């Protein structure tokens, strides 16, 4: 059994939140920077190429998301790490994609009130990535004076991986790749997700998701405690939506709604996506309309297709087998509770996180 991830609370304006974040999570941010610098080098991304990519993204971030840019600058100030390194962290998916490294990052779900035993709305995901990332992942609570508070699971130094806000909006995301990705400028994923969580309503969140400029494909589940959830398969220039069936949504790492409209590259690297999606739906549908938290945990602990299962386990042979379920995240949007396991949920308990302000 593992311990939970540390939780840090930040407040103030964007820059002040960043400084507090950097000061509190300094040790973990340093580990995050070191890991991704090493990963960039292993993928033959030279220092010169990295500097050019970071500067390109810096201009986009400063222009399109100035408040988020102030927070990034604050993280750099608080941690004593150059701002370029913090930008690189927040653009790690986009940078690694230039080296054709695809990050699976997960099986996701949503269960709406009509499908659950307690009438609550849930969403969440298993985050599949390098196991070393558990050493620098955190839970971040961002308290906002002019918007909802946010409860976020994230790699230290980044603005968001997934999470929920105090008005009951939750966002989960996982990898998709289509032919033609990474051919144009776009907003880095963590900034889009953080902006979604700072939205006061579902309508604003959808606008941010669909109207932000995109460089690459990605999948999102956007859910609301009111009982609305939509899955969005995004490409740089289009999107395809999926709605719940019997109050349930699930997705993995291949195009479903967009199949036939795009050339799916990801599924050729992670073909296990097709049965992970099926298993998630089957397990949740079998428990509906009385899905419990334990049913969701059981779905995330499923070992069909082991080790490349929903609950993914490390393979010594390397390649795509280097990934495992680093954390399992379940959000009770109705109760405002975030449940997170540190490591594969089949062998690690979930720890509970809540908003400080009721």
Short mmCIF file of C-alpha atoms in Angstrom, two decimals:
data_model
loop_
_atom_site.label_atom_id
_atom_site.label_comp_id
_atom_site.label_asym_id
_atom_site.label_seq_id
_atom_site.Cartn_x
_atom_site.Cartn_y
_atom_site.Cartn_z
CA UNK A 1 0.00 0.00 0.00
CA UNK A 2 1.31 3.44 -0.92
CA UNK A 3 0.83 6.78 0.77
CA UNK A 4 -1.25 9.52 -0.83
CA UNK A 5 0.08 12.32 -2.97
CA UNK A 6 0.87 15.57 -1.12
CA UNK A 7 -1.68 18.36 -1.35
CA UNK A 8 -0.75 22.03 -1.69
CA UNK A 9 -3.12 25.01 -1.42
CA UNK A 10 -2.52 28.28 -3.29
CA UNK A 11 -4.42 31.57 -3.43
CA UNK A 12 -4.12 35.21 -4.52
CA UNK A 13 -3.76 36.56 -8.04
CA UNK A 14 -2.31 34.44 -10.81
CA UNK A 15 1.30 35.38 -10.12
CA UNK A 16 0.90 34.96 -6.36
CA UNK A 17 -0.66 31.52 -6.80
CA UNK A 18 2.31 30.57 -8.96
CA UNK A 19 4.83 31.76 -6.37
CA UNK A 20 3.07 29.81 -3.61
CA UNK A 21 2.94 26.74 -5.83
CA UNK A 22 6.65 27.01 -6.64
CA UNK A 23 7.68 27.51 -3.02
CA UNK A 24 5.59 24.66 -1.62
CA UNK A 25 6.26 22.08 -4.32
CA UNK A 26 9.88 23.06 -5.09
CA UNK A 27 11.37 19.61 -4.46
CA UNK A 28 8.82 17.86 -6.64
CA UNK A 29 9.08 20.46 -9.40
CA UNK A 30 12.85 19.92 -9.47
CA UNK A 31 12.27 16.17 -9.91
CA UNK A 32 9.70 16.84 -12.65
CA UNK A 33 12.10 19.11 -14.54
CA UNK A 34 14.96 16.62 -14.23
CA UNK A 35 12.82 13.72 -15.44
CA UNK A 36 11.49 15.50 -18.52
CA UNK A 37 14.86 17.02 -19.42
CA UNK A 38 16.22 13.48 -19.40
CA UNK A 39 13.24 12.22 -21.41
CA UNK A 40 13.68 14.97 -24.01
CA UNK A 41 17.35 13.99 -24.45
CA UNK A 42 16.50 10.30 -24.77
CA UNK A 43 14.13 11.25 -27.58
CA UNK A 44 16.93 13.12 -29.36
CA UNK A 45 15.45 16.56 -28.71
CA UNK A 46 18.54 18.76 -28.64
CA UNK A 47 18.93 21.76 -26.34
CA UNK A 48 18.69 24.01 -29.40
CA UNK A 49 15.48 22.39 -30.61
CA UNK A 50 14.00 22.51 -27.11
CA UNK A 51 14.81 26.21 -26.76
CA UNK A 52 13.10 26.97 -30.08
CA UNK A 53 10.00 25.01 -29.13
CA UNK A 54 9.79 26.63 -25.70
CA UNK A 55 10.08 30.11 -27.19
CA UNK A 56 7.37 29.32 -29.73
CA UNK A 57 5.02 28.16 -26.99
CA UNK A 58 5.97 31.05 -24.71
CA UNK A 59 4.73 33.53 -27.31
CA UNK A 60 1.48 31.62 -27.79
CA UNK A 61 0.85 31.33 -24.04
CA UNK A 62 1.65 34.98 -23.35
CA UNK A 63 -0.64 36.08 -26.18
CA UNK A 64 -3.60 33.75 -25.67
CA UNK A 65 -3.49 32.99 -21.93
CA UNK A 66 -1.78 35.94 -20.20
CA UNK A 67 -3.10 35.04 -16.72
CA UNK A 68 -1.77 31.50 -17.03
CA UNK A 69 1.54 32.91 -18.21
CA UNK A 70 1.74 35.00 -15.05
CA UNK A 71 1.17 31.87 -13.01
CA UNK A 72 3.95 30.06 -14.86
CA UNK A 73 6.27 32.98 -14.12
CA UNK A 74 5.25 32.78 -10.48
CA UNK A 75 6.03 29.05 -10.33
CA UNK A 76 9.47 29.80 -11.73
CA UNK A 77 10.03 32.56 -9.17
CA UNK A 78 8.83 30.48 -6.23
CA UNK A 79 10.81 27.37 -7.16
CA UNK A 80 13.96 29.15 -8.35
CA UNK A 81 13.76 27.29 -11.65
CA UNK A 82 14.10 29.17 -14.97
CA UNK A 83 10.74 30.06 -16.52
CA UNK A 84 11.78 28.27 -19.73
CA UNK A 85 11.90 25.00 -17.80
CA UNK A 86 8.41 25.54 -16.39
CA UNK A 87 7.09 26.29 -19.88
CA UNK A 88 8.74 23.08 -21.14
CA UNK A 89 6.97 21.10 -18.41
CA UNK A 90 3.60 22.52 -19.42
CA UNK A 91 4.31 21.75 -23.07
CA UNK A 92 5.80 18.30 -22.50
CA UNK A 93 3.08 16.48 -24.50
CA UNK A 94 3.49 18.79 -27.48
CA UNK A 95 7.30 18.68 -27.28
CA UNK A 96 7.42 14.89 -27.04
CA UNK A 97 5.03 14.59 -29.97
CA UNK A 98 7.63 16.24 -32.18
CA UNK A 99 9.76 13.18 -31.38
CA UNK A 100 6.80 10.90 -32.17
CA UNK A 101 6.40 9.80 -28.56
CA UNK A 102 2.75 9.08 -27.88
CA UNK A 103 1.47 9.23 -24.32
CA UNK A 104 -1.49 6.90 -23.73
CA UNK A 105 -2.65 8.58 -20.55
CA UNK A 106 -5.57 6.56 -19.92
CA UNK A 107 -8.97 5.03 -19.78
CA UNK A 108 -11.64 7.58 -18.84
CA UNK A 109 -15.28 7.40 -17.78
CA UNK A 110 -18.30 9.35 -16.60
CA UNK A 111 -21.37 8.06 -14.76
CA UNK A 112 -24.33 10.40 -14.44
CA UNK A 113 -26.93 10.49 -11.63
CA UNK A 114 -29.41 8.21 -13.42
CA UNK A 115 -26.76 5.46 -13.48
CA UNK A 116 -25.49 5.66 -9.88
CA UNK A 117 -26.87 4.26 -6.64
CA UNK A 118 -26.58 7.56 -4.72
CA UNK A 119 -27.65 9.82 -7.60
CA UNK A 120 -24.21 11.46 -7.77
CA UNK A 121 -22.29 12.41 -10.92
CA UNK A 122 -18.82 10.89 -11.31
CA UNK A 123 -15.96 11.08 -13.78
CA UNK A 124 -12.34 9.97 -13.69
CA UNK A 125 -9.50 8.07 -15.26
CA UNK A 126 -6.56 5.75 -14.86
CA UNK A 127 -3.45 7.75 -15.71
CA UNK A 128 -1.03 5.46 -17.56
CA UNK A 129 2.48 6.87 -17.94
CA UNK A 130 6.03 6.38 -16.70
CA UNK A 131 5.99 4.98 -13.12
CA UNK A 132 8.72 7.44 -12.08
CA UNK A 133 6.17 10.25 -12.41
CA UNK A 134 4.57 9.18 -9.12
CA UNK A 135 7.59 10.71 -7.40
CA UNK A 136 6.58 14.23 -8.44
CA UNK A 137 2.80 14.13 -8.87
CA UNK A 138 0.71 16.24 -6.46
CA UNK A 139 -2.80 17.39 -5.67
CA UNK A 140 -3.18 21.15 -6.03
CA UNK A 141 -6.03 23.24 -4.64
CA UNK A 142 -6.23 26.66 -6.30
CA UNK A 143 -8.47 29.11 -4.46
CA UNK A 144 -9.83 31.84 -6.73
CA UNK A 145 -11.40 35.14 -5.70
CA UNK A 146 -13.23 35.67 -9.00
CA UNK A 147 -14.18 32.15 -9.94
CA UNK A 148 -14.59 28.59 -8.64
CA UNK A 149 -11.87 26.90 -6.64
CA UNK A 150 -10.08 24.04 -8.38
CA UNK A 151 -8.94 20.65 -7.08
CA UNK A 152 -6.36 19.30 -9.48
CA UNK A 153 -4.22 16.19 -9.89
CA UNK A 154 -1.04 17.18 -11.71
CA UNK A 155 2.66 16.63 -12.23
CA UNK A 156 4.46 19.25 -10.14
CA UNK A 157 5.17 22.43 -12.08
CA UNK A 158 2.28 21.96 -14.51
CA UNK A 159 -1.01 23.85 -14.30
CA UNK A 160 -3.36 20.89 -14.72
CA UNK A 161 -3.60 17.21 -15.60
CA UNK A 162 -7.21 16.58 -14.59
CA UNK A 163 -9.55 17.72 -11.86
CA UNK A 164 -12.78 19.37 -10.81
CA UNK A 165 -13.98 22.72 -9.55
CA UNK A 166 -16.20 23.86 -6.71
CA UNK A 167 -19.25 24.39 -8.96
CA UNK A 168 -19.18 20.71 -9.99
CA UNK A 169 -17.40 20.69 -13.36
CA UNK A 170 -14.85 17.94 -13.97
CA UNK A 171 -12.41 17.33 -16.81
CA UNK A 172 -10.45 14.21 -17.79
CA UNK A 173 -8.26 13.78 -20.83
CA UNK A 174 -6.37 11.09 -22.65
CA UNK A 175 -4.25 10.64 -25.72
CA UNK A 176 -5.37 10.52 -29.34
CA UNK A 177 -3.21 10.93 -32.41
CA UNK A 178 -4.35 11.46 -35.98
CA UNK A 179 -2.36 11.80 -39.15
CA UNK A 180 -1.49 15.47 -39.60
CA UNK A 181 -1.08 16.29 -35.91
CA UNK A 182 1.65 18.70 -34.74
CA UNK A 183 1.59 20.65 -38.01
CA UNK A 184 0.30 23.93 -36.60
CA UNK A 185 0.44 26.11 -33.50
CA UNK A 186 -1.79 25.42 -30.54
CA UNK A 187 -2.38 26.01 -26.85
CA UNK A 188 -0.62 23.47 -24.58
CA UNK A 189 -3.05 20.99 -23.03
CA UNK A 190 -2.47 21.85 -19.32
CA UNK A 191 -3.45 25.48 -19.93
CA UNK A 192 -6.68 24.52 -21.67
CA UNK A 193 -7.62 22.13 -18.87
CA UNK A 194 -6.83 24.66 -16.15
CA UNK A 195 -8.92 27.30 -17.92
CA UNK A 196 -11.80 24.82 -18.17
CA UNK A 197 -11.69 24.30 -14.40
CA UNK A 198 -11.68 28.05 -13.79
CA UNK A 199 -14.96 28.34 -15.72
CA UNK A 200 -18.06 29.37 -13.79
CA UNK A 201 -20.40 27.30 -15.95
CA UNK A 202 -20.43 24.31 -18.28
CA UNK A 203 -21.14 26.60 -21.22
CA UNK A 204 -17.96 28.58 -20.69
CA UNK A 205 -15.99 25.35 -20.25
CA UNK A 206 -17.23 23.96 -23.57
CA UNK A 207 -16.38 27.24 -25.29
CA UNK A 208 -12.81 27.10 -24.00
CA UNK A 209 -12.40 23.49 -25.04
CA UNK A 210 -13.75 23.87 -28.58
CA UNK A 211 -12.51 27.36 -29.39
CA UNK A 212 -8.91 27.13 -28.16
CA UNK A 213 -6.41 26.69 -30.97
CA UNK A 214 -5.14 23.10 -31.09
CA UNK A 215 -1.86 21.70 -32.38
CA UNK A 216 -2.71 18.03 -31.93
CA UNK A 217 -5.50 15.60 -31.25
CA UNK A 218 -6.72 14.75 -27.75
CA UNK A 219 -9.75 13.29 -26.00
CA UNK A 220 -11.70 14.93 -23.19
CA UNK A 221 -14.61 14.03 -20.98
CA UNK A 222 -16.27 17.18 -19.68
CA UNK A 223 -18.84 16.47 -16.96
CA UNK A 224 -21.13 18.50 -14.71
CA UNK A 225 -22.76 17.55 -11.42
CA UNK A 226 -26.11 18.60 -12.91
CA UNK A 227 -26.01 15.36 -14.89
CA UNK A 228 -24.47 16.42 -18.19
CA UNK A 229 -21.38 14.76 -19.67
CA UNK A 230 -19.96 14.86 -23.19
CA UNK A 231 -16.91 13.13 -24.64
CA UNK A 232 -15.00 15.24 -27.16
CA UNK A 233 -12.57 13.72 -29.64
CA UNK A 234 -10.56 16.71 -30.83
CA UNK A 235 -8.29 17.08 -33.84
CA UNK A 236 -6.48 20.29 -34.74
CA UNK A 237 -9.34 21.37 -37.03
CA UNK A 238 -12.41 19.39 -36.04
CA UNK A 239 -14.17 17.60 -33.19
CA UNK A 240 -16.47 14.60 -32.73
CA UNK A 241 -18.76 14.24 -29.75
CA UNK A 242 -20.16 11.25 -27.88
CA UNK A 243 -23.09 11.41 -25.45
CA UNK A 244 -23.83 9.05 -22.54
CA UNK A 245 -25.80 5.87 -23.10
CA UNK A 246 -27.88 5.00 -20.04
CA UNK A 247 -25.94 7.66 -18.16
CA UNK A 248 -22.51 6.13 -18.92
CA UNK A 249 -19.56 7.33 -20.99
CA UNK A 250 -16.20 5.62 -21.51
CA UNK A 251 -13.22 6.20 -23.76
CA UNK A 252 -9.66 4.99 -24.25
CA UNK A 253 -7.05 5.89 -26.89
CA UNK A 254 -8.68 5.39 -30.28
CA UNK A 255 -11.19 7.43 -32.27
CA UNK A 256 -14.75 6.18 -31.95
CA UNK A 257 -17.03 9.01 -33.07
CA UNK A 258 -14.33 10.20 -35.48
CA UNK A 259 -13.61 6.80 -36.98
CA UNK A 260 -13.76 7.01 -40.76
CA UNK A 261 -13.17 10.77 -40.72
CA UNK A 262 -9.55 10.73 -39.53
CA UNK A 263 -6.61 8.38 -39.93
CA UNK A 264 -6.05 7.03 -36.41
CA UNK A 265 -2.33 6.71 -35.66
CA UNK A 266 -2.53 6.03 -31.92
CA UNK A 267 -4.40 2.72 -32.10
CA UNK A 268 -1.56 1.22 -34.11
CA UNK A 269 0.74 1.80 -31.13
CA UNK A 270 -1.80 1.01 -28.39
CA UNK A 271 -4.22 -1.54 -29.91
CA UNK A 272 -5.24 -2.52 -26.36
CA UNK A 273 -7.34 0.66 -26.42
CA UNK A 274 -10.14 -1.16 -28.27
CA UNK A 275 -10.76 -3.67 -25.47
CA UNK A 276 -10.07 -1.27 -22.59
CA UNK A 277 -12.93 0.86 -23.90
CA UNK A 278 -15.16 -2.20 -24.20
CA UNK A 279 -14.34 -3.47 -20.71
CA UNK A 280 -15.00 -0.09 -19.09
CA UNK A 281 -18.43 0.06 -20.72
CA UNK A 282 -19.27 -3.56 -19.89
CA UNK A 283 -18.35 -3.30 -16.21
CA UNK A 284 -20.21 -0.03 -15.65
CA UNK A 285 -23.26 -1.13 -17.63
CA UNK A 286 -23.45 -4.34 -15.60
CA UNK A 287 -23.63 -2.28 -12.39
CA UNK A 288 -26.07 0.36 -13.70
CA UNK A 289 -28.42 1.86 -12.65
CA UNK A 290 -26.94 1.25 -9.18
CA UNK A 291 -23.27 2.02 -9.80
CA UNK A 292 -21.35 2.55 -6.55
CA UNK A 293 -17.91 3.96 -5.83
CA UNK A 294 -16.72 0.38 -5.32
CA UNK A 295 -17.99 -0.55 -8.79
CA UNK A 296 -15.95 2.29 -10.28
CA UNK A 297 -12.87 1.18 -8.35
CA UNK A 298 -13.41 -2.37 -9.61
CA UNK A 299 -13.61 -1.14 -13.20
CA UNK A 300 -10.32 0.73 -12.80
CA UNK A 301 -8.73 -2.40 -11.27
CA UNK A 302 -9.78 -4.63 -14.20
CA UNK A 303 -7.02 -6.92 -15.50
CA UNK A 304 -8.56 -8.25 -18.72
CA UNK A 305 -5.69 -8.25 -21.24
CA UNK A 306 -3.09 -8.01 -18.44
CA UNK A 307 -0.58 -6.36 -18.33
CA UNK A 308 -2.03 -4.03 -20.98
CA UNK A 309 -5.30 -3.77 -19.16
CA UNK A 310 -7.37 -0.89 -17.77
CA UNK A 311 -5.22 -1.32 -14.66
CA UNK A 312 -1.95 -1.28 -16.57
CA UNK A 313 1.26 -2.89 -15.29
CA UNK A 314 4.92 -2.37 -16.15
CA UNK A 315 6.58 -4.73 -18.63
CA UNK A 316 10.30 -5.34 -18.39
CA UNK A 317 10.75 -5.63 -22.14
CA UNK A 318 10.35 -1.88 -22.62
CA UNK A 319 8.70 0.05 -25.45
CA UNK A 320 5.05 0.79 -24.76
CA UNK A 321 5.36 -1.72 -21.93
CA UNK A 322 7.31 0.83 -19.92
CA UNK A 323 4.04 2.46 -18.88
CA UNK A 324 1.82 1.56 -15.96
CA UNK A 325 -1.11 3.08 -14.09
CA UNK A 326 0.67 5.79 -12.13
CA UNK A 327 -2.53 7.00 -10.47
CA UNK A 328 -6.25 6.30 -10.56
CA UNK A 329 -8.50 9.33 -10.19
CA UNK A 330 -12.22 9.34 -9.37
CA UNK A 331 -14.16 12.59 -8.97
CA UNK A 332 -17.48 12.74 -7.14
CA UNK A 333 -18.70 15.97 -8.70
CA UNK A 334 -21.82 16.08 -6.55
CA UNK A 335 -20.04 15.74 -3.20
CA UNK A 336 -16.88 17.60 -4.27
CA UNK A 337 -14.55 14.73 -3.39
CA UNK A 338 -11.43 13.67 -5.31
CA UNK A 339 -10.27 10.06 -4.79
CA UNK A 340 -6.73 9.21 -5.93
CA UNK A 341 -4.66 6.03 -5.70
CA UNK A 342 -0.88 6.33 -5.78
CA UNK A 343 -0.05 3.52 -8.18
CA UNK A 344 -2.19 0.78 -9.76
CA UNK A 345 -5.55 0.67 -7.94
CA UNK A 346 -5.52 -3.13 -7.75
CA UNK A 347 -2.85 -2.91 -5.05
CA UNK A 348 -3.13 0.64 -3.67
CA UNK A 349 -5.91 2.29 -1.73
CA UNK A 350 -7.63 5.50 -2.80
CA UNK A 351 -6.98 8.62 -0.73
CA UNK A 352 -9.65 11.29 -0.32
CA UNK A 353 -9.16 15.00 -1.05
CA UNK A 354 -11.71 17.78 -0.58
CA UNK A 355 -11.95 21.54 -1.00
CA UNK A 356 -10.73 23.51 2.02
CA UNK A 357 -13.61 25.97 1.77
CA UNK A 358 -17.11 24.55 2.11
#
